mmCIF file of C-alpha atoms in Angstrom:
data_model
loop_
_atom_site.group_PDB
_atom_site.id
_atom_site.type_symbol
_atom_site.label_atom_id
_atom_site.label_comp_id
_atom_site.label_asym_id
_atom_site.label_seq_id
_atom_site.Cartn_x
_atom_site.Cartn_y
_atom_site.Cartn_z
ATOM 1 C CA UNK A 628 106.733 71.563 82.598
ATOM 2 C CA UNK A 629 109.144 68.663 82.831
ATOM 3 C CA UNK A 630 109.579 66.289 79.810
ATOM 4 C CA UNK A 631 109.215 62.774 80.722
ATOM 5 C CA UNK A 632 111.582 60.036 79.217
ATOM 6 C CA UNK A 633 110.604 56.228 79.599
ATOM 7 C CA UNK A 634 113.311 54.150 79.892
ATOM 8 C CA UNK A 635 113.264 50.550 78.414
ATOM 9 C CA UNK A 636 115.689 48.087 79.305
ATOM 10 C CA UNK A 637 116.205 44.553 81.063
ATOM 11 C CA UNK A 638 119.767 45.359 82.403
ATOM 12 C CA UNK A 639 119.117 47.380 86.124
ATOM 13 C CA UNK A 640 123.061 48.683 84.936
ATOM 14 C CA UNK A 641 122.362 50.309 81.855
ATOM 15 C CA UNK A 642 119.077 51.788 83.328
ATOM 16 C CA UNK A 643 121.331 53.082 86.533
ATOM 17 C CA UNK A 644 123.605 54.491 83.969
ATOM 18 C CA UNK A 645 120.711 56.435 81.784
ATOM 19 C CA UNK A 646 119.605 57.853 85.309
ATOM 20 C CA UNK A 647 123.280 59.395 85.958
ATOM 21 C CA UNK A 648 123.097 60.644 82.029
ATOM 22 C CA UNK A 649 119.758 62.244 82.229
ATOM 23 C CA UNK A 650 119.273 63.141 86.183
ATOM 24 C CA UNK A 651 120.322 66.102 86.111
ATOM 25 C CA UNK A 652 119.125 67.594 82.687
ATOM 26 C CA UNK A 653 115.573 68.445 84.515
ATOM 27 C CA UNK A 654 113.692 65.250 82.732
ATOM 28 C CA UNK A 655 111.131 63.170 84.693
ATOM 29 C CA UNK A 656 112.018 59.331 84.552
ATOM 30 C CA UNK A 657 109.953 56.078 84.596
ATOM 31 C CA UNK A 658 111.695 53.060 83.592
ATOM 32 C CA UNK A 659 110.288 49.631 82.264
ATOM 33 C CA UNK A 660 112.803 46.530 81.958
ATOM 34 C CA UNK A 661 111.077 44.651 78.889
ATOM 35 C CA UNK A 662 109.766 45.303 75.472
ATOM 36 C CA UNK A 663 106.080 44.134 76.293
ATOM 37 C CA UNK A 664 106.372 46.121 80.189
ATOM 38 C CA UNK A 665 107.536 49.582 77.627
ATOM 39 C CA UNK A 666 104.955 49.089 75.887
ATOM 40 C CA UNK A 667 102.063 48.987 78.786
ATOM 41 C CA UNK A 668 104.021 52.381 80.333
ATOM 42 C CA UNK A 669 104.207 54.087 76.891
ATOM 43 C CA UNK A 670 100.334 53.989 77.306
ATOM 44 C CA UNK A 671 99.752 54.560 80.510
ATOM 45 C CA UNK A 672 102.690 57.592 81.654
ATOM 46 C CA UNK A 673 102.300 59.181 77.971
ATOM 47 C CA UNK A 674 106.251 60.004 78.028
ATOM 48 C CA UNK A 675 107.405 62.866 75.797
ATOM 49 C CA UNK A 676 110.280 60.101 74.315
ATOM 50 C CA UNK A 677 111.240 56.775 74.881
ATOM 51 C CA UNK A 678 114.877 55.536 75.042
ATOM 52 C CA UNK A 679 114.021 51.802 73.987
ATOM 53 C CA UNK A 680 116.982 49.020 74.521
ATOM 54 C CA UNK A 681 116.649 46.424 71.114
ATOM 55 C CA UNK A 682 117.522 42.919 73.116
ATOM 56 C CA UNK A 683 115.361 42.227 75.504
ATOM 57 C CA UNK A 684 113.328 39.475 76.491
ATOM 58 C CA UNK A 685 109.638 38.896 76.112
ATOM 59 C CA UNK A 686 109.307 41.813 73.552
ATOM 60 C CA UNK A 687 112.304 43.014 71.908
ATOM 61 C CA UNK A 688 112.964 46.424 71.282
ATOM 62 C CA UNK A 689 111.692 46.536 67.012
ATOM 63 C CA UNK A 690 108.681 45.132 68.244
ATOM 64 C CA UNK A 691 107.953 47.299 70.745
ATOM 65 C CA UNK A 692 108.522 50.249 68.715
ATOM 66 C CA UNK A 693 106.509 48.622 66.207
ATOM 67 C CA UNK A 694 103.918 48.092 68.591
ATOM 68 C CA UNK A 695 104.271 52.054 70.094
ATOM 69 C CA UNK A 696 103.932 53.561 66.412
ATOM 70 C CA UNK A 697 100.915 51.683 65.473
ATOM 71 C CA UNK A 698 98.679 52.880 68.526
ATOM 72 C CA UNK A 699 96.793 56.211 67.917
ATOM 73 C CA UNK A 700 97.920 57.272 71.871
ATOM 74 C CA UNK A 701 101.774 57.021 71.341
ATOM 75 C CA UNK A 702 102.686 57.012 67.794
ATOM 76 C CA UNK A 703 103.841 60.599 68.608
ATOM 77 C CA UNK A 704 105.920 59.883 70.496
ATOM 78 C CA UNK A 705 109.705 59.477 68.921
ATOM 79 C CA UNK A 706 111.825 56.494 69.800
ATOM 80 C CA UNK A 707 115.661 56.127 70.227
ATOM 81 C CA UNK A 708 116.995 53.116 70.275
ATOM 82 C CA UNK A 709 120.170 51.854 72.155
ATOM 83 C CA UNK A 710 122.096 49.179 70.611
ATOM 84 C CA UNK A 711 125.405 47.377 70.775
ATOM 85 C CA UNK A 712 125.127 46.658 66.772
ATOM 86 C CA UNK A 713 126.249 49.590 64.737
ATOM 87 C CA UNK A 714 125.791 47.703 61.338
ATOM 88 C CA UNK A 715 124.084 49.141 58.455
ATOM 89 C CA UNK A 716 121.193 46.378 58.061
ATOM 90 C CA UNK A 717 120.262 47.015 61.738
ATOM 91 C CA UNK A 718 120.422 50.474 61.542
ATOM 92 C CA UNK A 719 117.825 50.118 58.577
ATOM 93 C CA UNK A 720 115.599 47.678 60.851
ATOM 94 C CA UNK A 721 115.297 49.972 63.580
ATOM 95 C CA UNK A 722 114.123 53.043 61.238
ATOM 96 C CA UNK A 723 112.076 50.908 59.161
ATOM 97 C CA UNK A 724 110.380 49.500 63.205
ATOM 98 C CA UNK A 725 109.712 53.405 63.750
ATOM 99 C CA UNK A 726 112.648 54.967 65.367
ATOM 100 C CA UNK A 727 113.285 58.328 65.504
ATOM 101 C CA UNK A 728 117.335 58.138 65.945
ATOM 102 C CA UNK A 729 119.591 55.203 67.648
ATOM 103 C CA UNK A 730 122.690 55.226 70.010
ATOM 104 C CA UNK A 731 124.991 52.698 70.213
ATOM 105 C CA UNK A 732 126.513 50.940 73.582
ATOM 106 C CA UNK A 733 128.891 52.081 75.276
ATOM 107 C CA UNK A 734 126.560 54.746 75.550
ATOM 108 C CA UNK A 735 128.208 58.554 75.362
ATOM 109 C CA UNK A 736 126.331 60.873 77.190
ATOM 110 C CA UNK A 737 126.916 64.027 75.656
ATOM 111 C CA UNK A 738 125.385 62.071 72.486
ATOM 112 C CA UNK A 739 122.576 61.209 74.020
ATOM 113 C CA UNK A 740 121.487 64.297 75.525
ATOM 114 C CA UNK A 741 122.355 66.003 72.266
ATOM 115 C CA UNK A 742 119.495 63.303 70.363
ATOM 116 C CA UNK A 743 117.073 63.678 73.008
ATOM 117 C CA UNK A 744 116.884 67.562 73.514
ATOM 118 C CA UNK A 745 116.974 67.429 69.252
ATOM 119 C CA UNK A 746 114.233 65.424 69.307
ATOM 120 C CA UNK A 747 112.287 66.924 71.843
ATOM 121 C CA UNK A 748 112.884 70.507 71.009
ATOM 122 C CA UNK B 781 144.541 142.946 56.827
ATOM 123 C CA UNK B 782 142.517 141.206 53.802
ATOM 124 C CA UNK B 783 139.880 139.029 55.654
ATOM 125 C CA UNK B 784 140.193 135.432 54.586
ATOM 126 C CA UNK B 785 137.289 134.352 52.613
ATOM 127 C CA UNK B 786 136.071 131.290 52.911
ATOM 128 C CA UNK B 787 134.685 130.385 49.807
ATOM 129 C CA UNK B 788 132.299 127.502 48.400
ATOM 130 C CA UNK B 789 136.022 125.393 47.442
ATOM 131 C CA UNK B 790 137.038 125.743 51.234
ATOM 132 C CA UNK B 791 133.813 124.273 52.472
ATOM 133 C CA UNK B 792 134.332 121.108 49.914
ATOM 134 C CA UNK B 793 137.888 120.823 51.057
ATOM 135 C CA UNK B 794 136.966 120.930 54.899
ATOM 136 C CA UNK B 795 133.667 118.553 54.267
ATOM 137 C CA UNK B 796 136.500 116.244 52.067
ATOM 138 C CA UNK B 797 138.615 116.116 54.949
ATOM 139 C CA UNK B 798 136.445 115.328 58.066
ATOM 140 C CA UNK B 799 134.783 112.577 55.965
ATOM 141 C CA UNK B 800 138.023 110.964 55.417
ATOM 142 C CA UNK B 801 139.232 111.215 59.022
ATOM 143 C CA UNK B 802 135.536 109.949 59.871
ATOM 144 C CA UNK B 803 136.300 106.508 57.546
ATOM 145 C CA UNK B 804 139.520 106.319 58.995
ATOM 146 C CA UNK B 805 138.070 106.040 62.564
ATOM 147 C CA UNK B 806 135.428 103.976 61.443
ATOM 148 C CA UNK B 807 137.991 101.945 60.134
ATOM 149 C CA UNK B 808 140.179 101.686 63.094
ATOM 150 C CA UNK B 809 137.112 100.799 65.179
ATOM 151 C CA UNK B 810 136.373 98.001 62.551
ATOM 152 C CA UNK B 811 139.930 96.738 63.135
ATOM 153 C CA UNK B 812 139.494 96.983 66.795
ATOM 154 C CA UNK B 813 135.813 95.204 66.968
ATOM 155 C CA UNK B 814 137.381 92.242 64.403
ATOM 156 C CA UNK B 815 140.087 91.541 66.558
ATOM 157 C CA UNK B 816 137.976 91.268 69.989
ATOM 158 C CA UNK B 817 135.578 88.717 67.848
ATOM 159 C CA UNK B 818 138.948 87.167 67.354
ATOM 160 C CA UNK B 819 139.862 86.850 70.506
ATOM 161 C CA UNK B 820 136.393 86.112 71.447
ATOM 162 C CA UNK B 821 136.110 83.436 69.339
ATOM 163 C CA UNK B 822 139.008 81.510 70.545
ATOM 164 C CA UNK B 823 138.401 81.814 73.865
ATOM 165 C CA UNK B 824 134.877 80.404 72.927
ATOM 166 C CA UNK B 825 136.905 77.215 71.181
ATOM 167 C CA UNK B 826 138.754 76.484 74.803
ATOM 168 C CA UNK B 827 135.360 76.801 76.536
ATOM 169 C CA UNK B 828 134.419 73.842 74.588
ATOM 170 C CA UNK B 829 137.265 72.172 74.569
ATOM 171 C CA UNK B 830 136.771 72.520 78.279
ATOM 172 C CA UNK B 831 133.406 71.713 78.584
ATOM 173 C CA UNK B 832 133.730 68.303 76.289
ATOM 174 C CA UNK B 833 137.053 67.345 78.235
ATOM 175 C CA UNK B 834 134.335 67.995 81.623
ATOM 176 C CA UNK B 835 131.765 66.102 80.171
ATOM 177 C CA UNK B 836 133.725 63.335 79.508
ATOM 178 C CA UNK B 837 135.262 63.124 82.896
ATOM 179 C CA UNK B 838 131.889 63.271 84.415
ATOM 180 C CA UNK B 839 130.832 60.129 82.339
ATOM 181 C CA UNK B 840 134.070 58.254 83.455
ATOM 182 C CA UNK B 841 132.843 59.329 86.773
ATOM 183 C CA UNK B 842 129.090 58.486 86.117
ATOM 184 C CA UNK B 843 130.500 55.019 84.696
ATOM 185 C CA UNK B 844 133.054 53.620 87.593
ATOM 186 C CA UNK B 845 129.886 54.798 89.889
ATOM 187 C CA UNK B 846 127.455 52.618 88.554
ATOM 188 C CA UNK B 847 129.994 49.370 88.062
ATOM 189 C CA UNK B 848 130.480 49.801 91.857
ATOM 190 C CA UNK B 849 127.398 50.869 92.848
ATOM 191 C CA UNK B 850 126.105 47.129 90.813
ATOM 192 C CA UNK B 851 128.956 44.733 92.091
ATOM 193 C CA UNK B 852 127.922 46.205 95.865
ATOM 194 C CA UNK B 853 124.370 45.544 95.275
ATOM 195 C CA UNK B 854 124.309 41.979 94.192
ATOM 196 C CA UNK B 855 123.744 39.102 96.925
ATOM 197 C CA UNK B 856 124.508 35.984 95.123
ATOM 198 C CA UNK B 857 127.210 34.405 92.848
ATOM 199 C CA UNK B 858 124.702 33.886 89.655
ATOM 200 C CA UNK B 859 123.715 37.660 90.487
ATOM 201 C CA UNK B 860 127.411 38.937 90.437
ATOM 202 C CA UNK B 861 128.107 37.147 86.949
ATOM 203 C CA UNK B 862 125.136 38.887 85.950
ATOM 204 C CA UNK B 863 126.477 42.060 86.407
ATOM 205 C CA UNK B 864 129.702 41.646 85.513
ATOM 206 C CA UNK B 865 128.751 40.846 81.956
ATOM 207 C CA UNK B 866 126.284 43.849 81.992
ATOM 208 C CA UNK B 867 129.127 45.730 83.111
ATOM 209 C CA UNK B 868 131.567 44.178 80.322
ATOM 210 C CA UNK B 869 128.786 44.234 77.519
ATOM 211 C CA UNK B 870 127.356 47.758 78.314
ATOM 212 C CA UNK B 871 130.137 50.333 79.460
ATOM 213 C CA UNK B 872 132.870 48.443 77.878
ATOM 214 C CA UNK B 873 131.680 47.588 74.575
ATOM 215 C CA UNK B 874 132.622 43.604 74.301
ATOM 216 C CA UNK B 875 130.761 40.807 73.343
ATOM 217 C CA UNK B 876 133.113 38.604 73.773
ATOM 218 C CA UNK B 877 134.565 37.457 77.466
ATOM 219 C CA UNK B 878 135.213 35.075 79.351
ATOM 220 C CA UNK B 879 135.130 35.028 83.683
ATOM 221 C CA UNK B 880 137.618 32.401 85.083
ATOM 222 C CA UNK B 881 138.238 31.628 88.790
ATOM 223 C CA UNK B 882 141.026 30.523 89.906
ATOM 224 C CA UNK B 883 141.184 27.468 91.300
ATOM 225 C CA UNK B 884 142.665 26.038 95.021
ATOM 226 C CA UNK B 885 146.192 26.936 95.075
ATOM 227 C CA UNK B 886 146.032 28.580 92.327
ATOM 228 C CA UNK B 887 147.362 25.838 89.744
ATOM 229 C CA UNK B 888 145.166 27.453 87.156
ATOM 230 C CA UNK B 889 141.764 28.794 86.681
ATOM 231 C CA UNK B 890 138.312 27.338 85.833
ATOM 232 C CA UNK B 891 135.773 29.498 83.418
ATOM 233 C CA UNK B 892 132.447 30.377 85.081
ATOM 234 C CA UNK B 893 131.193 32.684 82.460
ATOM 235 C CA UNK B 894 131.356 33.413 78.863
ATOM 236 C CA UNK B 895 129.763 35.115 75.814
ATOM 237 C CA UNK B 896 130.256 34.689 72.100
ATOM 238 C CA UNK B 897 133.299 32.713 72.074
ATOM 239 C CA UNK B 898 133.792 29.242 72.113
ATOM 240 C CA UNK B 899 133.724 28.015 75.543
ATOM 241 C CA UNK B 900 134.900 24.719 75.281
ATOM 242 C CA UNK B 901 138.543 26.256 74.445
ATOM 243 C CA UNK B 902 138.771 28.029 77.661
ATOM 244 C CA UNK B 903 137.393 25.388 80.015
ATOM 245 C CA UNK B 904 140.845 25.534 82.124
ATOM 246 C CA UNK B 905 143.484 27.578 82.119
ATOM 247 C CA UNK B 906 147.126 26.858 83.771
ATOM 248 C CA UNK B 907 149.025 28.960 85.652
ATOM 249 C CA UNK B 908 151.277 30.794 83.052
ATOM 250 C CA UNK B 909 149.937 29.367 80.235
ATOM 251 C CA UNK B 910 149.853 32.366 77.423
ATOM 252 C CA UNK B 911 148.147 35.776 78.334
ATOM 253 C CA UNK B 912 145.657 34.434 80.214
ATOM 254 C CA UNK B 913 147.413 32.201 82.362
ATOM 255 C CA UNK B 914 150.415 35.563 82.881
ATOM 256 C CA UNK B 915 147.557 37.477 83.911
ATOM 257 C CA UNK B 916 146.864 34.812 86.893
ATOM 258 C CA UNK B 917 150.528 34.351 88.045
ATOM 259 C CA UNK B 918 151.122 38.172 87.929
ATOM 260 C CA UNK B 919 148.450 39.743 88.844
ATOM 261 C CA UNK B 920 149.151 42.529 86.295
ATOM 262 C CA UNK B 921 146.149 43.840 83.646
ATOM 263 C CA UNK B 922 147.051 42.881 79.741
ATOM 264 C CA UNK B 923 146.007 45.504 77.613
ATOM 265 C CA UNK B 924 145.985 44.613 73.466
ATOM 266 C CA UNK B 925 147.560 48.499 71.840
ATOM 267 C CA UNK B 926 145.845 49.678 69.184
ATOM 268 C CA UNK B 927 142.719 48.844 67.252
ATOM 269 C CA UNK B 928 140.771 45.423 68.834
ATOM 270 C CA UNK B 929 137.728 45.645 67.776
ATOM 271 C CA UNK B 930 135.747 43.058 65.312
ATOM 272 C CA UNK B 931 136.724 44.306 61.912
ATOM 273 C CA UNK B 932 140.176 44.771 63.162
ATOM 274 C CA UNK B 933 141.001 41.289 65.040
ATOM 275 C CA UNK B 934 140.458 37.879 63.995
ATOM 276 C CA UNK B 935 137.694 35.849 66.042
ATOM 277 C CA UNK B 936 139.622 34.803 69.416
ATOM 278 C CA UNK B 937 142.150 37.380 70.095
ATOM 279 C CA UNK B 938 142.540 38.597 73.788
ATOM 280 C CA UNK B 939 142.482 42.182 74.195
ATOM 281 C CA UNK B 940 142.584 42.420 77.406
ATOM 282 C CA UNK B 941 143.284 40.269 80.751
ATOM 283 C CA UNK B 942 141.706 41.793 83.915
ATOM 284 C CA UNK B 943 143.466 40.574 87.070
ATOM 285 C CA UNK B 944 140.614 40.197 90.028
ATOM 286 C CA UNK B 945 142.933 40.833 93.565
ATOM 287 C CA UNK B 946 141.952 40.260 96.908
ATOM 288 C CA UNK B 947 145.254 41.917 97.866
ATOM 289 C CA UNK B 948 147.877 40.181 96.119
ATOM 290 C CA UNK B 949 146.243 37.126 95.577
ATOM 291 C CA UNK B 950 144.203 36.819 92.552
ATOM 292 C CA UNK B 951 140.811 35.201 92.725
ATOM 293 C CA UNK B 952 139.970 35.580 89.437
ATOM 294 C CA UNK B 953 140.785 37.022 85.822
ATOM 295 C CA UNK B 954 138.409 38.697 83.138
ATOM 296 C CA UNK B 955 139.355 38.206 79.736
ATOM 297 C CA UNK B 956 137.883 40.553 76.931
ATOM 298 C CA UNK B 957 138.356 39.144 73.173
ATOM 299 C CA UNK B 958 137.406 41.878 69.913
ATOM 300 C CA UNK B 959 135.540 44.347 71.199
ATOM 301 C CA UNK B 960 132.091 45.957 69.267
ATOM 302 C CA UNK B 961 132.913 47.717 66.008
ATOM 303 C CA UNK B 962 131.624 50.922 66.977
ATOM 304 C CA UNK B 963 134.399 51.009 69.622
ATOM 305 C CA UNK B 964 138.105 50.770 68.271
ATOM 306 C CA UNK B 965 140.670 50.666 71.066
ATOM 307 C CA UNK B 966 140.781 51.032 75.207
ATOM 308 C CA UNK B 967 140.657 54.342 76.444
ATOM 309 C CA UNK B 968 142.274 56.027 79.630
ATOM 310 C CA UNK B 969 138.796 55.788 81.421
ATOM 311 C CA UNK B 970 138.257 51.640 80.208
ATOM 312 C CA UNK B 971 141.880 51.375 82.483
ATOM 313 C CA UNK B 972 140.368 53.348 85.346
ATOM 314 C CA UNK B 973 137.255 50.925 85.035
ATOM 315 C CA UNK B 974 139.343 47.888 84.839
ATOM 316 C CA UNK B 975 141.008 48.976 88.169
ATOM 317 C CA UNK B 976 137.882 49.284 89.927
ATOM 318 C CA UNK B 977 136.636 45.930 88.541
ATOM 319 C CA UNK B 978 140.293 44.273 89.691
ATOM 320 C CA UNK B 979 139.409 45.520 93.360
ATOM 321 C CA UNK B 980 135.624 45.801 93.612
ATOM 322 C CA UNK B 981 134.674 42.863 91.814
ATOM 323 C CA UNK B 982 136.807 40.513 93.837
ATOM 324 C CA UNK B 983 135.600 41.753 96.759
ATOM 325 C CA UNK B 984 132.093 41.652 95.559
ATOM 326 C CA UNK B 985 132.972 38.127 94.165
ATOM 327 C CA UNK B 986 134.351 37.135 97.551
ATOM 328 C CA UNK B 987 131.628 38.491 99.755
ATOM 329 C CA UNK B 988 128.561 36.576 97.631
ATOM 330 C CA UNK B 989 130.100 33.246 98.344
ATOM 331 C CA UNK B 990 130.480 33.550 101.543
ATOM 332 C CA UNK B 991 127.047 34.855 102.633
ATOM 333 C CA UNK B 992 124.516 32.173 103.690
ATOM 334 C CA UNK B 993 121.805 31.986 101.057
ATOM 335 C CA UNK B 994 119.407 31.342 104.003
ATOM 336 C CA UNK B 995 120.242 34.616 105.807
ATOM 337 C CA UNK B 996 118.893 36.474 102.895
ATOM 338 C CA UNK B 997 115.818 34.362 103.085
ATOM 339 C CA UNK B 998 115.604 35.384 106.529
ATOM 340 C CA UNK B 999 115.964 39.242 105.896
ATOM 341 C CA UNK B 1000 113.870 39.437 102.794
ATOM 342 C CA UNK B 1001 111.410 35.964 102.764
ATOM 343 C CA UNK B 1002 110.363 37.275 98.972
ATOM 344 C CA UNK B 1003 113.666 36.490 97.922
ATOM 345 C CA UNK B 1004 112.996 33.066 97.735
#
């Protein structure tokens, strides 16, 4: 059965550009473009993992993965976050929000797909 | 003739013998097997080698499709700024740019867009005037050698000065200051991108200010 991947983030390019990454690796893909939208979809599609961008508007992407981890129905489900900061204090935030692993922007695909089928395995 | 007897000593000797001969086989075998894992095991490492210099082409490939597959999409000025900084902040790696466009006649060029950098410096540029203003009267991309990223550069270094062409004309240049930490220096594949930008993006650019606003009203009334 195919493993489903929600991904969350408010820029239509960097969701274009996880659809090229991941197309053809066999995963099913739903996408959400805010925080508080990634939230409602982690819910309702029940996605294997989530590939969560951090700054977005209405709910950013801590608090959604704060928000993901503390409900019964997804809490399984592991989180990578995608970031442009690298530093060491938002590293920590994003494991202590929940997170499973984190990527950093510009995203490298081989990376990615390495974390995910890690994760997922 | 004396028949030859073949005593208990002979038997030792002839066991003796056809185990050694058996070890050295063995032996040579060994040899042989260790040298096909060997061989085996470099041709493995250039498989890889292969595979990552593949995979990395492919994302290059993946990349310059999306940045034109975005510019080609948008309808409207505010959109194309939009995804130009996507483009800048999310398969570059910078934070800090500046969009200018130049101005009638090309005296100099006004800044339309920016992100962490202070604006007010950059509010015109002339013709000329330093890297940013050579990148307007040449037409030819500036690219910063060696490290540029934040713990490298001081805030407000130029990096990089991308030329936007309609031809030979240039409507416009992009100018890229430290880029993130995680990402030290411009790669072969950020000058491939750059060249689509310098051609696609002008066009792009072009195109959404010259399309009526109400003739996408007309075609789609829900995007009002």
């Amino acid at each position: 059965m195919q493993k489903k991947i929600l991904l969350v983030d408010d820029s239509n390019t960097v969701l274009l550009m996880e659809r090229m990454m991941l197309k053809d690796q066999g995963f099913d893909l739903v996408t959400a473009s805010n925080g508080k939208e990634g939230v409602e979809k982690a819910v309702r599609e029940r996605p294997d993992l989530i590939l969560m961008d951090v700054v977005m508007p209405q709910m950013n992407g801590f608090e959604a993965c704060r928000e993901i981890k503390s409900r019964i129905e997804t809490k399984h489900i592991p989180v990578i976050l995608v970031t442009t900061r690298s530093e060491a204090s938002n590293v920590q935030v994003g494991f202590e929000s929940g997170c499973s692993d984190y990527v950093t922007k510009p995203i490298n695909g081989v990376e990615l797909v390495t974390k995910i089928k890690s994760l997922l395995a | 003739m004396r028949d030859k007897k073949f005593g208990p000593g002979d038997y030792v000797r002839e066991v003796t013998e056809n185990t050694r001969q058996y070890i050295l086989d063995l032996q040579g075998e060994n040899g042989r097997l260790r040298r096909l894992i060997a061989e085996a095991e470099v041709e493995h490492e250039r498989f890889v080698e292969r595979y990552v210099t593949l995979e990395r082409e492919n994302m290059n490939l993946a990349n310059l499709y999306v940045a034109s597959y975005r510019l080609n999409e948008v309808t409207d000025t505010q959109g194309f700024l939009d995804v130009l900084q996507e483009i800048i902040v999310n398969l570059v790696g910078c934070e800090e740019h500046a969009v200018f466009e130049a101005t009638e006649g090309g005296a100099g060029m006004k800044l339309v867009r920016s992100m962490g950098i202070d604006a007010s410096r950059y509010e015109f540029i002339a013709r000329g005037d330093g890297e940013l203003g050579a990148t307007l009267a040449t037409g030819e991309l500036f690219l910063r050698p060696g490290d540029v990223n934040n713990t490298v550069l001081p805030p407000g270094t130029l990096s990089a000065c991308v030329p936007l062409r309609l031809g030979s004309v240039v409507v416009g240049v992009i100018a890229l200051f430290r880029l993130l930490p995680q990402k030290s220096q411009y790669e072969a594949h950020d000058r491939e991108l750059f060249s689509l930008l310098g051609a696609h993006a002008a066009r792009a650019w072009y195109c959404t200010q010259r399309l009526p606003q109400h003739d996408l009203v007309h075609q789609n009334p829900a995007a009002v």
